[in-house]
PDB file of C-alpha atoms in Angstrom:
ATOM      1  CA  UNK A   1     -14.308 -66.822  62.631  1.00  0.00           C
ATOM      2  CA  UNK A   2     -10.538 -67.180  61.749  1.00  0.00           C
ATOM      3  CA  UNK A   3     -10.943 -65.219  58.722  1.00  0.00           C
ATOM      4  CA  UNK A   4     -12.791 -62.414  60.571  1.00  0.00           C
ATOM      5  CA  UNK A   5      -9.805 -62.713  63.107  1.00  0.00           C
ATOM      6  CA  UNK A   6      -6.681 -62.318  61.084  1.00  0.00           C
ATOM      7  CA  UNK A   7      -7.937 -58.860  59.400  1.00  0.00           C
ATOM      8  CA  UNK A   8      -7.673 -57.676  63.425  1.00  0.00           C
ATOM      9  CA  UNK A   9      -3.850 -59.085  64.089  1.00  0.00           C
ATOM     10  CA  UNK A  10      -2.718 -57.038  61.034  1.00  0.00           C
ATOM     11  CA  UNK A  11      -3.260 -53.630  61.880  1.00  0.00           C
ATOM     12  CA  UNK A  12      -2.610 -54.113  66.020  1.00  0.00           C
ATOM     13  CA  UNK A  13       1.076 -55.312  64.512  1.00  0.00           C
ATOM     14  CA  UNK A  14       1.717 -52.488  61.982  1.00  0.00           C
ATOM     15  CA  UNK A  15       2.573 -49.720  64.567  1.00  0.00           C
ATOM     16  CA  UNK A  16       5.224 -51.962  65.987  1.00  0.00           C
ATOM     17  CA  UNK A  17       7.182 -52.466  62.681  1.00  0.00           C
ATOM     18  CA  UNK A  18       6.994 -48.772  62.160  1.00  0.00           C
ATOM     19  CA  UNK A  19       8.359 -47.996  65.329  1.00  0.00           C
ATOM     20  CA  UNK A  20      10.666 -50.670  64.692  1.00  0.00           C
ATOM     21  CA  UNK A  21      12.029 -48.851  61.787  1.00  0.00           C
ATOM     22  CA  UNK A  22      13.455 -46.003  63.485  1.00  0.00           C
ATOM     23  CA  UNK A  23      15.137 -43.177  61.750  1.00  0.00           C
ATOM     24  CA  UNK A  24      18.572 -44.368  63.304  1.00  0.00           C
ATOM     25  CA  UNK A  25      18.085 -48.153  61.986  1.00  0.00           C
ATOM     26  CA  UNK A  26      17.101 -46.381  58.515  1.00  0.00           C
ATOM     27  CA  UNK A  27      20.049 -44.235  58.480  1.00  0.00           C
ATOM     28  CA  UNK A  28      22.682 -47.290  59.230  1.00  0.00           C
ATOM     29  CA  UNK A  29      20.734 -49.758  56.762  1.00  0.00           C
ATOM     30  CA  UNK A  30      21.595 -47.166  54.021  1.00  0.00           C
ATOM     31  CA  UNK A  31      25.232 -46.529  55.204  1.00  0.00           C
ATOM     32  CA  UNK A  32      25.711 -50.509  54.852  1.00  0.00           C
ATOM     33  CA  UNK A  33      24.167 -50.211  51.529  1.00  0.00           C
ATOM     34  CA  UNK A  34      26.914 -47.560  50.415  1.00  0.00           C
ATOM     35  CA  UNK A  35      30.137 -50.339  49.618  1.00  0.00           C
ATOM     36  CA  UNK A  36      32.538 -47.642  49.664  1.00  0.00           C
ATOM     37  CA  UNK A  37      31.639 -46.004  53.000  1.00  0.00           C
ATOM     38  CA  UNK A  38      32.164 -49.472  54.532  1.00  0.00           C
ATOM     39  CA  UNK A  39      35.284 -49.999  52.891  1.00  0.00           C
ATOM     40  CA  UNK A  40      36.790 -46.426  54.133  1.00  0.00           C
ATOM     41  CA  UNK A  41      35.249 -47.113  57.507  1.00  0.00           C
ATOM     42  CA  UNK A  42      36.909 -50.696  57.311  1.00  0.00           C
ATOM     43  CA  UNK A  43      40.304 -49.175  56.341  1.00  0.00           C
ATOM     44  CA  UNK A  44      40.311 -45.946  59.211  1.00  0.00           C
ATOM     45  CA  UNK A  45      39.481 -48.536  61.867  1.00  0.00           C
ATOM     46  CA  UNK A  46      42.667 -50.622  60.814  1.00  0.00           C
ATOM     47  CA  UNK A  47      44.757 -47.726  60.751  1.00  0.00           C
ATOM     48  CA  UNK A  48      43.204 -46.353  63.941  1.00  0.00           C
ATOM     49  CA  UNK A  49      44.280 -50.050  65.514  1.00  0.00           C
ATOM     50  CA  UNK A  50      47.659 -49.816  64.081  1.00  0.00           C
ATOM     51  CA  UNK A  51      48.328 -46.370  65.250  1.00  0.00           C
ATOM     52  CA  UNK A  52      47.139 -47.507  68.936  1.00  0.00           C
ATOM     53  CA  UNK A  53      48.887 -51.100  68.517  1.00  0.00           C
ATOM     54  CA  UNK A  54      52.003 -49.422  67.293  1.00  0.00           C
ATOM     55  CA  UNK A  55      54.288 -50.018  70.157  1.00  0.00           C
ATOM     56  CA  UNK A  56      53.519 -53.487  70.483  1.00  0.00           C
ATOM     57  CA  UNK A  57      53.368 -54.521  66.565  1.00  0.00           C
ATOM     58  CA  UNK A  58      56.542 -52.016  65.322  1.00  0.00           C
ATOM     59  CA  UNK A  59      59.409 -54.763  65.132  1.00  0.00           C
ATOM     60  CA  UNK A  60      62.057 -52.053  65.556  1.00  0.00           C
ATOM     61  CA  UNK A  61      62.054 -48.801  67.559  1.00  0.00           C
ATOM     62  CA  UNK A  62      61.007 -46.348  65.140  1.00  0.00           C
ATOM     63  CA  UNK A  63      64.301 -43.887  66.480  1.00  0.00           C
ATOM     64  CA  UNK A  64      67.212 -46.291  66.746  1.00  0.00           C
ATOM     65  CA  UNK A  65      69.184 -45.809  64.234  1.00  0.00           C
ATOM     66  CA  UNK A  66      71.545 -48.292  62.558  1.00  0.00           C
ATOM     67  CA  UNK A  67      74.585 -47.696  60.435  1.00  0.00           C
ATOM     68  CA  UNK A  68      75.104 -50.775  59.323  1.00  0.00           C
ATOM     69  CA  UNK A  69      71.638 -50.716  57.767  1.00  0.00           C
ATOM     70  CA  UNK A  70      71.490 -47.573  55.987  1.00  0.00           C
ATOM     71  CA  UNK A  71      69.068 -47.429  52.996  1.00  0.00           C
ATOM     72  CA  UNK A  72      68.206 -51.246  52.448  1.00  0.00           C
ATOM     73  CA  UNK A  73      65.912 -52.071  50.011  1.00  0.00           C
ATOM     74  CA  UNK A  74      62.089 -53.835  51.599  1.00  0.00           C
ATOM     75  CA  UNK A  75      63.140 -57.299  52.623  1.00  0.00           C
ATOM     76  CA  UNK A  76      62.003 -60.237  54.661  1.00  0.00           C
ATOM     77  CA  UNK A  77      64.004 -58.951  57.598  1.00  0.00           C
ATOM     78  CA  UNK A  78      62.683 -54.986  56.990  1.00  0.00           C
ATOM     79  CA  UNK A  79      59.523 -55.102  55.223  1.00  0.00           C
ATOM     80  CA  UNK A  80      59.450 -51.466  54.197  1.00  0.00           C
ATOM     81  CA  UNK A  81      62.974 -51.111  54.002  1.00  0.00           C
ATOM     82  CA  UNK A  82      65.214 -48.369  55.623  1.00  0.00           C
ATOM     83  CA  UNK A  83      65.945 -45.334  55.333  1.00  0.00           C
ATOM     84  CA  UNK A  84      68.927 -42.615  55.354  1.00  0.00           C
ATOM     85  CA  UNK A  85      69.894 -43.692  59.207  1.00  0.00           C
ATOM     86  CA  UNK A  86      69.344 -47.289  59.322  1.00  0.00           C
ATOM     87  CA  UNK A  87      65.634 -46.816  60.888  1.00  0.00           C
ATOM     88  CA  UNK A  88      63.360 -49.010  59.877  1.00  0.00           C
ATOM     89  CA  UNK A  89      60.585 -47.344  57.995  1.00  0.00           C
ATOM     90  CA  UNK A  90      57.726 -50.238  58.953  1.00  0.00           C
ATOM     91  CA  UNK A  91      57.471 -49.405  62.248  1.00  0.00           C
ATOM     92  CA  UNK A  92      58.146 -45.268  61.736  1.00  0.00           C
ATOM     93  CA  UNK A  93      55.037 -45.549  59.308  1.00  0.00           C
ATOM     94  CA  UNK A  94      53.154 -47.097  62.622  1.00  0.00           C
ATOM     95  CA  UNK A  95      54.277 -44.897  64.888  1.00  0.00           C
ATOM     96  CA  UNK A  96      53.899 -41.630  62.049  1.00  0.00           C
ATOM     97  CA  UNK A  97      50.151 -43.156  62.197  1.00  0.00           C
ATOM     98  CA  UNK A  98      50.116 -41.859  65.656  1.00  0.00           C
ATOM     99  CA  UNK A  99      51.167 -38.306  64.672  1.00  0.00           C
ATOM    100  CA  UNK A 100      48.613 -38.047  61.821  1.00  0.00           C
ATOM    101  CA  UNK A 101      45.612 -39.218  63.276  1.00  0.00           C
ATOM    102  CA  UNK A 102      45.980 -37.475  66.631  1.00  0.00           C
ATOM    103  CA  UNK A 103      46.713 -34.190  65.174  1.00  0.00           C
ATOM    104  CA  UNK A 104      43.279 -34.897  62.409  1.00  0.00           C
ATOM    105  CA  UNK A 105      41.372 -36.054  65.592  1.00  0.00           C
ATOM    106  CA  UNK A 106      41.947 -33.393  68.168  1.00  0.00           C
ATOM    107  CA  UNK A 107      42.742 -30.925  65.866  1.00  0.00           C
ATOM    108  CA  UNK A 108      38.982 -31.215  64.060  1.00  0.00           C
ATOM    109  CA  UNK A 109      37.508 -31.618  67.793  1.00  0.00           C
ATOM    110  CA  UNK A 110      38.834 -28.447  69.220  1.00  0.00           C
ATOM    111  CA  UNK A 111      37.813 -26.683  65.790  1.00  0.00           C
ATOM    112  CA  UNK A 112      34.086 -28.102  66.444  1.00  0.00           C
ATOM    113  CA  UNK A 113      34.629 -26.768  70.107  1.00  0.00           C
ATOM    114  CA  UNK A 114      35.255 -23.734  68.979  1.00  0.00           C
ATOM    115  CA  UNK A 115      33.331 -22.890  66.181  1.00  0.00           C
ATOM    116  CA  UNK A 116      29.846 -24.258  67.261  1.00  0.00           C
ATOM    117  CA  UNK A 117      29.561 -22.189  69.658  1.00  0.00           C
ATOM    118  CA  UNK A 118      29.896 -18.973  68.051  1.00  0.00           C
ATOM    119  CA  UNK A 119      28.439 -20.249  65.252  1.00  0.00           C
ATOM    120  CA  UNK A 120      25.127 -20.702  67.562  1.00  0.00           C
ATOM    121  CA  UNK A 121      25.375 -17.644  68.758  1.00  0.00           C
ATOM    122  CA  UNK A 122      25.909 -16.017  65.405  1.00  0.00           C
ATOM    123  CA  UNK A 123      22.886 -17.637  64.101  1.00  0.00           C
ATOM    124  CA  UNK A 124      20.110 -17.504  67.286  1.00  0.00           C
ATOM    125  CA  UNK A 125      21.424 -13.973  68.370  1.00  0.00           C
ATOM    126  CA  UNK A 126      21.450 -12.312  65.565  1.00  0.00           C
ATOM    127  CA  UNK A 127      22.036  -8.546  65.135  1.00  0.00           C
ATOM    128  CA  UNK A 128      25.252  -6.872  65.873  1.00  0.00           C
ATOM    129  CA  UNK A 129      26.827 -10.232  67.329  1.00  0.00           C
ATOM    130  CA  UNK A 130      25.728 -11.583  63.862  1.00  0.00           C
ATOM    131  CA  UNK A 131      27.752  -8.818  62.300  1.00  0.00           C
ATOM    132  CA  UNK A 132      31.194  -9.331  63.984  1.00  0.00           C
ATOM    133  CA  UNK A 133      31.312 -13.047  64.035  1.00  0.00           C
ATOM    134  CA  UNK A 134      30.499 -13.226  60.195  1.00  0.00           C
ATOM    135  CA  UNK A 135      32.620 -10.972  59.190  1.00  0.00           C
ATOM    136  CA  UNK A 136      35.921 -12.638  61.404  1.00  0.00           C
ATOM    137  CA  UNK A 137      34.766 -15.790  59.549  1.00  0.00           C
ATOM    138  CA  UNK A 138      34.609 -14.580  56.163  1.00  0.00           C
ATOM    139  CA  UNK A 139      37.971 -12.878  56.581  1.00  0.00           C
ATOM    140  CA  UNK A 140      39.365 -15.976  57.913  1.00  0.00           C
ATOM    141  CA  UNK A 141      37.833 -18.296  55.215  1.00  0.00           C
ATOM    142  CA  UNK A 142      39.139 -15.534  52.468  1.00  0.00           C
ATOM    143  CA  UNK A 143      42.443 -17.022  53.090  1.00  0.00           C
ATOM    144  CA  UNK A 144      42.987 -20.832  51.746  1.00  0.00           C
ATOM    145  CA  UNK A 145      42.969 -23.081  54.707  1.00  0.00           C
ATOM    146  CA  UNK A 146      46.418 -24.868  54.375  1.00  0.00           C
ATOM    147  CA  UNK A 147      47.864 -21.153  53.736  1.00  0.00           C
ATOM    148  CA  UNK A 148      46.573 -20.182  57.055  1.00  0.00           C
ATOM    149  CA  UNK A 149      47.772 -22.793  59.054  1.00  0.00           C
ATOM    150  CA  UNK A 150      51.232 -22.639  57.907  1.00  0.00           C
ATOM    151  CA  UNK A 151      50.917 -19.045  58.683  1.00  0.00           C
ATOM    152  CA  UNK A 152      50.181 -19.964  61.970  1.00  0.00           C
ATOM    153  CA  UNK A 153      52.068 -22.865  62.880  1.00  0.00           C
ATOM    154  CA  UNK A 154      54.815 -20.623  61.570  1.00  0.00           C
ATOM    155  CA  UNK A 155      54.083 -18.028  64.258  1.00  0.00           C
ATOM    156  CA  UNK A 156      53.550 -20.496  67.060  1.00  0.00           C
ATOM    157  CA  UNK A 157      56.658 -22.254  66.507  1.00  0.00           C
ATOM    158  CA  UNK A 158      57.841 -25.524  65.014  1.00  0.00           C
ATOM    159  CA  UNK A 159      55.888 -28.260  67.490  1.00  0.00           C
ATOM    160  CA  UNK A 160      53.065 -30.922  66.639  1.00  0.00           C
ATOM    161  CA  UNK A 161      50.931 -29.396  69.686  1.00  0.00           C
ATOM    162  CA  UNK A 162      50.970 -25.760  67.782  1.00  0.00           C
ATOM    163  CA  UNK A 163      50.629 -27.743  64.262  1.00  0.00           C
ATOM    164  CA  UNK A 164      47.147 -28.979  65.973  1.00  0.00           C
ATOM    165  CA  UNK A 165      46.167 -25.761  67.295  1.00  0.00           C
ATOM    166  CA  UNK A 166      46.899 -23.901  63.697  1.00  0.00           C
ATOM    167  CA  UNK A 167      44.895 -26.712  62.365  1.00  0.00           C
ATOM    168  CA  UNK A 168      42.054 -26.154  64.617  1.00  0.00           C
ATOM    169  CA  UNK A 169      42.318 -22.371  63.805  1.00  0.00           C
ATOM    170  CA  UNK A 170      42.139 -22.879  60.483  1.00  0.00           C
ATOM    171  CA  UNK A 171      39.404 -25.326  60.367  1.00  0.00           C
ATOM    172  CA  UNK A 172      36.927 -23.873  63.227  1.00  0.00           C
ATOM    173  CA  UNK A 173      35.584 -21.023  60.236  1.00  0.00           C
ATOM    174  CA  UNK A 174      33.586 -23.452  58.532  1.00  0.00           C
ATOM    175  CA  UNK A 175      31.963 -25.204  61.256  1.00  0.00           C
ATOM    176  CA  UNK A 176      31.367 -21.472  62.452  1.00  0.00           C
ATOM    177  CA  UNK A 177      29.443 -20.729  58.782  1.00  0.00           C
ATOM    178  CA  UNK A 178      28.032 -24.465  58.901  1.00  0.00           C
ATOM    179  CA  UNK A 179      26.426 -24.232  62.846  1.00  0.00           C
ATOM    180  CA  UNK A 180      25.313 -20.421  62.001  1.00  0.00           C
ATOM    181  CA  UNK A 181      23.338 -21.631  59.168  1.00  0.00           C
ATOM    182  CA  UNK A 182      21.947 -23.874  60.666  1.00  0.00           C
ATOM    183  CA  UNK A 183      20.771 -22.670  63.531  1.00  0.00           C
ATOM    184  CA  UNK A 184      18.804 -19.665  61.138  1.00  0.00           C
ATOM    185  CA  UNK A 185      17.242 -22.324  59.739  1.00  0.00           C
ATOM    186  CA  UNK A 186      16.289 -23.584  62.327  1.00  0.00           C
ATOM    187  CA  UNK A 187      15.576 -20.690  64.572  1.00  0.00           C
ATOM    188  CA  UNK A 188      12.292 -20.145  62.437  1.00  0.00           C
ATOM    189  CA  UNK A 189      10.605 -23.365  63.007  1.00  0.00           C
ATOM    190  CA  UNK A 190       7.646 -23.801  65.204  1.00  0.00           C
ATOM    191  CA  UNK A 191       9.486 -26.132  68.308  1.00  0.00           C
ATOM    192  CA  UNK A 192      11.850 -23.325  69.160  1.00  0.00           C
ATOM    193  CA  UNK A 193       9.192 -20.780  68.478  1.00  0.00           C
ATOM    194  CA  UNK A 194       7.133 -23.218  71.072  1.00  0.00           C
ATOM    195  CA  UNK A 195      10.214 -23.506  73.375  1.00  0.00           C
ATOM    196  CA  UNK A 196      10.918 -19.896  73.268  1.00  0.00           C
ATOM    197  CA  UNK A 197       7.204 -19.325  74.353  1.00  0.00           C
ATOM    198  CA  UNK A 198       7.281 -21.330  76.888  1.00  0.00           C
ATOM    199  CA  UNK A 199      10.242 -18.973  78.274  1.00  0.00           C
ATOM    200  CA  UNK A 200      13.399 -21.278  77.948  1.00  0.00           C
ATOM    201  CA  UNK A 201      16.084 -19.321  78.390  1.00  0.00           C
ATOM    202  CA  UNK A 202      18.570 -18.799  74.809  1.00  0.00           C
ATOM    203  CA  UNK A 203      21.272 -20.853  75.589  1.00  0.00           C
ATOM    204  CA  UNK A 204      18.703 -24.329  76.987  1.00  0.00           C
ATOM    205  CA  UNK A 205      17.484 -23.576  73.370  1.00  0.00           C
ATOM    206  CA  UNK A 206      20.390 -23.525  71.780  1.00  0.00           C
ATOM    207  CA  UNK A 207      21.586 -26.613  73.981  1.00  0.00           C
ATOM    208  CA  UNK A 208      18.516 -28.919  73.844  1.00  0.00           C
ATOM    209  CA  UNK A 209      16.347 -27.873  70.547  1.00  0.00           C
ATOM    210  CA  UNK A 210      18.980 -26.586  67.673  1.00  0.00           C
ATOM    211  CA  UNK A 211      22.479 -28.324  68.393  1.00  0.00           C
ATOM    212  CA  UNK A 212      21.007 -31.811  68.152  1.00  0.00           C
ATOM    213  CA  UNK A 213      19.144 -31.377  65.028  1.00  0.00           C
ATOM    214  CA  UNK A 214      22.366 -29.893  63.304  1.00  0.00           C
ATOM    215  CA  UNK A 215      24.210 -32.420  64.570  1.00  0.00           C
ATOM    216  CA  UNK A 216      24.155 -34.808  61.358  1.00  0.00           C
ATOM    217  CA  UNK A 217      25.679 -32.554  58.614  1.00  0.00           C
ATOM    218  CA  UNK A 218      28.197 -30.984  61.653  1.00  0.00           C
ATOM    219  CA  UNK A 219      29.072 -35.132  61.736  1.00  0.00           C
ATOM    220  CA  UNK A 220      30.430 -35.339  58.408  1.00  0.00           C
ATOM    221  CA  UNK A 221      31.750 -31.457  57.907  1.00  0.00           C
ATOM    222  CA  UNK A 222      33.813 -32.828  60.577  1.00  0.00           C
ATOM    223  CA  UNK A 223      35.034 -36.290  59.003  1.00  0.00           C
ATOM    224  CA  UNK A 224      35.531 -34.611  55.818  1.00  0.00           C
ATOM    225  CA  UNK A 225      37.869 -31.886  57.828  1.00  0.00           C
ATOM    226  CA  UNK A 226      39.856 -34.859  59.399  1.00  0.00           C
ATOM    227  CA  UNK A 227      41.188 -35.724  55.793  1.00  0.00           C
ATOM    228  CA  UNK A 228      42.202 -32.236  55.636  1.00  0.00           C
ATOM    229  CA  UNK A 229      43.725 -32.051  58.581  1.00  0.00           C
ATOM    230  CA  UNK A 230      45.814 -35.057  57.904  1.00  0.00           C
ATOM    231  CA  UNK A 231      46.940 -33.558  54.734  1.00  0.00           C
ATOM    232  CA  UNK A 232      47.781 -30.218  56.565  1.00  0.00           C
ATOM    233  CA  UNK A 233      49.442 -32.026  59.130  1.00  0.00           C
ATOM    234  CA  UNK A 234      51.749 -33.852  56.623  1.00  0.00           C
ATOM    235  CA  UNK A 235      52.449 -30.468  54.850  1.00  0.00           C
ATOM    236  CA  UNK A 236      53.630 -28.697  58.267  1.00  0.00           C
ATOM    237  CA  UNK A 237      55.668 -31.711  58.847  1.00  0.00           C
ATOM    238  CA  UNK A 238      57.123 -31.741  55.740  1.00  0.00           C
ATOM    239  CA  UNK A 239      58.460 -27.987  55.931  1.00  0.00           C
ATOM    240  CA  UNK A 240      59.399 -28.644  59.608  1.00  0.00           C
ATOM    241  CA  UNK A 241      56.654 -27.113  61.164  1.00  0.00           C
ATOM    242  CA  UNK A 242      55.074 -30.341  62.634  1.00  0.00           C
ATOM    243  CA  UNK A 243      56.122 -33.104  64.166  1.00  0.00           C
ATOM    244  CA  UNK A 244      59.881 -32.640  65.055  1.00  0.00           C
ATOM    245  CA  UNK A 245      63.021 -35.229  64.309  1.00  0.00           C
ATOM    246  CA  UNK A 246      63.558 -37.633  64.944  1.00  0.00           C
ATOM    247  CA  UNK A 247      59.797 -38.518  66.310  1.00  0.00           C
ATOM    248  CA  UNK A 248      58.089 -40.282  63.047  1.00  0.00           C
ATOM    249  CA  UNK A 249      55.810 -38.483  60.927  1.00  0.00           C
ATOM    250  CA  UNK A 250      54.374 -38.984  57.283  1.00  0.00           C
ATOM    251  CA  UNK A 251      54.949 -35.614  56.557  1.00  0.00           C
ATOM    252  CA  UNK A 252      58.530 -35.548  57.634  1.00  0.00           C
ATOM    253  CA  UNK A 253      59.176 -38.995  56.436  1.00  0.00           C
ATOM    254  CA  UNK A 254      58.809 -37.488  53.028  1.00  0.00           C
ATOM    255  CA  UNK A 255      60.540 -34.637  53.372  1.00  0.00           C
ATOM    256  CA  UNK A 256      63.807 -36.817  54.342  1.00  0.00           C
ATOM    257  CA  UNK A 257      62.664 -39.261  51.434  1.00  0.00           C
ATOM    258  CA  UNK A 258      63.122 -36.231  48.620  1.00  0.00           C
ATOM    259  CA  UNK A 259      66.919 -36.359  49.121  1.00  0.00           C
ATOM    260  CA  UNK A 260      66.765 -40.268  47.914  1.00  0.00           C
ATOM    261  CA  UNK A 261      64.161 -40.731  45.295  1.00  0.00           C
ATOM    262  CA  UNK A 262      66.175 -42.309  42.850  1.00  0.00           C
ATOM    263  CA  UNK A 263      68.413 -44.418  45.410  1.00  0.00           C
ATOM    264  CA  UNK A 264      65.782 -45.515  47.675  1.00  0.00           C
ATOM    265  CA  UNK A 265      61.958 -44.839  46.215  1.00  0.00           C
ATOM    266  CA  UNK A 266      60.886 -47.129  49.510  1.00  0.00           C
ATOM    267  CA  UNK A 267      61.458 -44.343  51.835  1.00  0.00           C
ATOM    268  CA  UNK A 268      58.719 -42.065  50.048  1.00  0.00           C
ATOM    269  CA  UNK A 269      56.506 -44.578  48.553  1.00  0.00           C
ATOM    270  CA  UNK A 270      54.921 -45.894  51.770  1.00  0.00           C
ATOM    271  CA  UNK A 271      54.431 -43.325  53.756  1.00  0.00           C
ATOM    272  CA  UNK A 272      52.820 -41.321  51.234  1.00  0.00           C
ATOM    273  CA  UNK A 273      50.799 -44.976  50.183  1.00  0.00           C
ATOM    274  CA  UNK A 274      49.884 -44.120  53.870  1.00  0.00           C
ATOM    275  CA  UNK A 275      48.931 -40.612  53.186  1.00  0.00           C
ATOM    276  CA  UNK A 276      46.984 -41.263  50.285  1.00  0.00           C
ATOM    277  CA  UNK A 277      45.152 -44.676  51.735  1.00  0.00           C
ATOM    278  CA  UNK A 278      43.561 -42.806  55.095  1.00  0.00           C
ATOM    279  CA  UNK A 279      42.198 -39.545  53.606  1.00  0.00           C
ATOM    280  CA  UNK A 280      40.702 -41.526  50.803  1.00  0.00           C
ATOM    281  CA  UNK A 281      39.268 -43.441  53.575  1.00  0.00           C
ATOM    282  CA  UNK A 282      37.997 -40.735  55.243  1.00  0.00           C
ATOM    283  CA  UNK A 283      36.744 -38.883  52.367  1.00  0.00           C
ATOM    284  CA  UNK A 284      34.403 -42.404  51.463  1.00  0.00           C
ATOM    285  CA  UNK A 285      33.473 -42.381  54.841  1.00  0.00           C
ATOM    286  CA  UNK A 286      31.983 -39.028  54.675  1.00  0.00           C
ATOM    287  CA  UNK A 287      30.456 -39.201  51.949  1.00  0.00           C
ATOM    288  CA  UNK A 288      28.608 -42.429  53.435  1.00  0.00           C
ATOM    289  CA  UNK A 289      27.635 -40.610  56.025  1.00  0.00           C
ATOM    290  CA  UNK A 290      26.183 -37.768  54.128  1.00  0.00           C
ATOM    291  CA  UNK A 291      23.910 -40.004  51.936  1.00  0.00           C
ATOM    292  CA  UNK A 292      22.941 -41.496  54.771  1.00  0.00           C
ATOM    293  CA  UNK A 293      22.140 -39.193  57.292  1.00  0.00           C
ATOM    294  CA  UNK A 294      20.585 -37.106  54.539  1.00  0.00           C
ATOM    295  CA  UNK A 295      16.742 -36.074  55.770  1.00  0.00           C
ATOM    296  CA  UNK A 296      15.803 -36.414  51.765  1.00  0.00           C
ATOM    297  CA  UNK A 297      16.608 -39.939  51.792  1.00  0.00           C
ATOM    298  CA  UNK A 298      13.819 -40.802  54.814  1.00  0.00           C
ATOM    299  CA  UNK A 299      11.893 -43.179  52.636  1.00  0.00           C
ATOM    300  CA  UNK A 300      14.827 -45.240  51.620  1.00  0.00           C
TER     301      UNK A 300
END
């Protein structure tokens, strides 16, 4: 009887592993697997804490400015050293952290605000609104993406707030062609046709039945874009489009630190260490999260 009875406990147990296993559970197991995702996810969440810690962990205040202390070479008492005015480059790296991420962050969320939409619409309407909304975006992506946002952060004015919004200009025209695509694709399978049957209206469609299934590769478009944004960020500071003196930035860190590469290397070496560090971070990160949010990968 107890070998009759174990052949029954088998199969009444198999559905519950499966359902177990979810897709989600699948896709993190293989993100864990990837080393170097880990690592880049391990090194943005330190500089996310530092940027938020900043005011509590900078030793000095990343503006006062000493004369006494003018271009000192890394030390117990400055561990980064200082730079042309005495400030102590430590805690402007923490508080530049602020600057870089914030303008990445928002500047990548408005540019998913703004492109998904009409990159939706593009793709489930298509037709003349088709026409027009491709057309702005291939124009727009015609021009090199840190070309366009100097362009524009030029025209809006030297200011971190219109450095982030020429960011997000610049970067909304490939979510736009990303979302668009999408949404052809998958404006031809049989659930929307089914939805669409049933009379849901375009935009519940658009809402409930494409934008979560084209959320994945939207997911890391847009941590790729952060890197980008950083670096763009960092170049507008840098020509003194960005953030503005004598507020701490990477970008404009750097651009002080050109004047004293031979005297004082510190100045330049850690804030572009910083530079470098965080969009290789991101980058790894992304491409984590591609391999493992990739629908090819399912059995894995």
């Amino acid at each position: 009887m107890s070998a009759s009875a174990s052949p029954a406990v088998a199969p009444a147990g198999a559905p519950a592993v499966a359902r177990a296993d979810s897709p989600g559970r699948r896709a993190l197991r293989r993100f864990f697997r990837h080393r170097l995702a880990v690592l880049g996810l391990v090194v943005v969440l330190v500089f996310v804490l530092a940027a938020l810690l900043a005011p509590w962990i900078a030793p000095y205040d990343p503006v006062a400015t000493s004369w006494s202390r003018i271009r000192r070479a890394p030390s117990a008492l400055h561990w980064f050293g200082t730079d042309e005015n005495g400030r102590d480059v430590f805690s402007r790296v923490l508080w530049g952290a602020r600057a870089s991420l914030m303008a990445g962050g928002l500047s990548v969320t408005a540019a998913l605000l703004l492109g998904v939409p009409f990159g939706l619409l593009a793709g489930l309407a298509g037709g003349w609104v088709d026409t027009i909304i491709s057309r702005i975006t291939d124009a727009m992506l015609s021009v090199p993406f840190l070309i366009l946002a100097i362009a524009l952060a030029a025209f809006l004015g030297p200011a971190l707030e219109n450095a982030m919004l020429a960011i997000a200009i610049s970067a909304s025209p490939i979510f736009v062609r990303l979302a668009r695509g999408m949404a052809m694709e998958a404006k031809a399978t049989e659930w929307v046709e089914a939805a669409r049957s049933l009379g849901n209206p375009p935009w519940r469609i658009a809402v409930l039945h494409v934008l979560p299934n084209i959320v994945p590769p939207l997911l890391v478009q847009a941590t790729l874009s952060i890197a980008e944004a950083i670096i763009a960020e960092a170049s507008l500071s840098f020509l003194g489009l960005g953030q503005q003196p004598p507020n701490p930035s990477w970008g404009s860190m750097l651009n002080a630190a050109q004047r004293f590469l031979t005297q004082a290397p510190w100045m330049a070496v850690y804030p572009g260490l910083a530079i470098f560090l965080v969009v290789l971070a991101f980058n790894l990160l992304g491409d984590g999260l591609r391999d493992a949010l990739d629908p090819r990968a399912r059995g894995r």
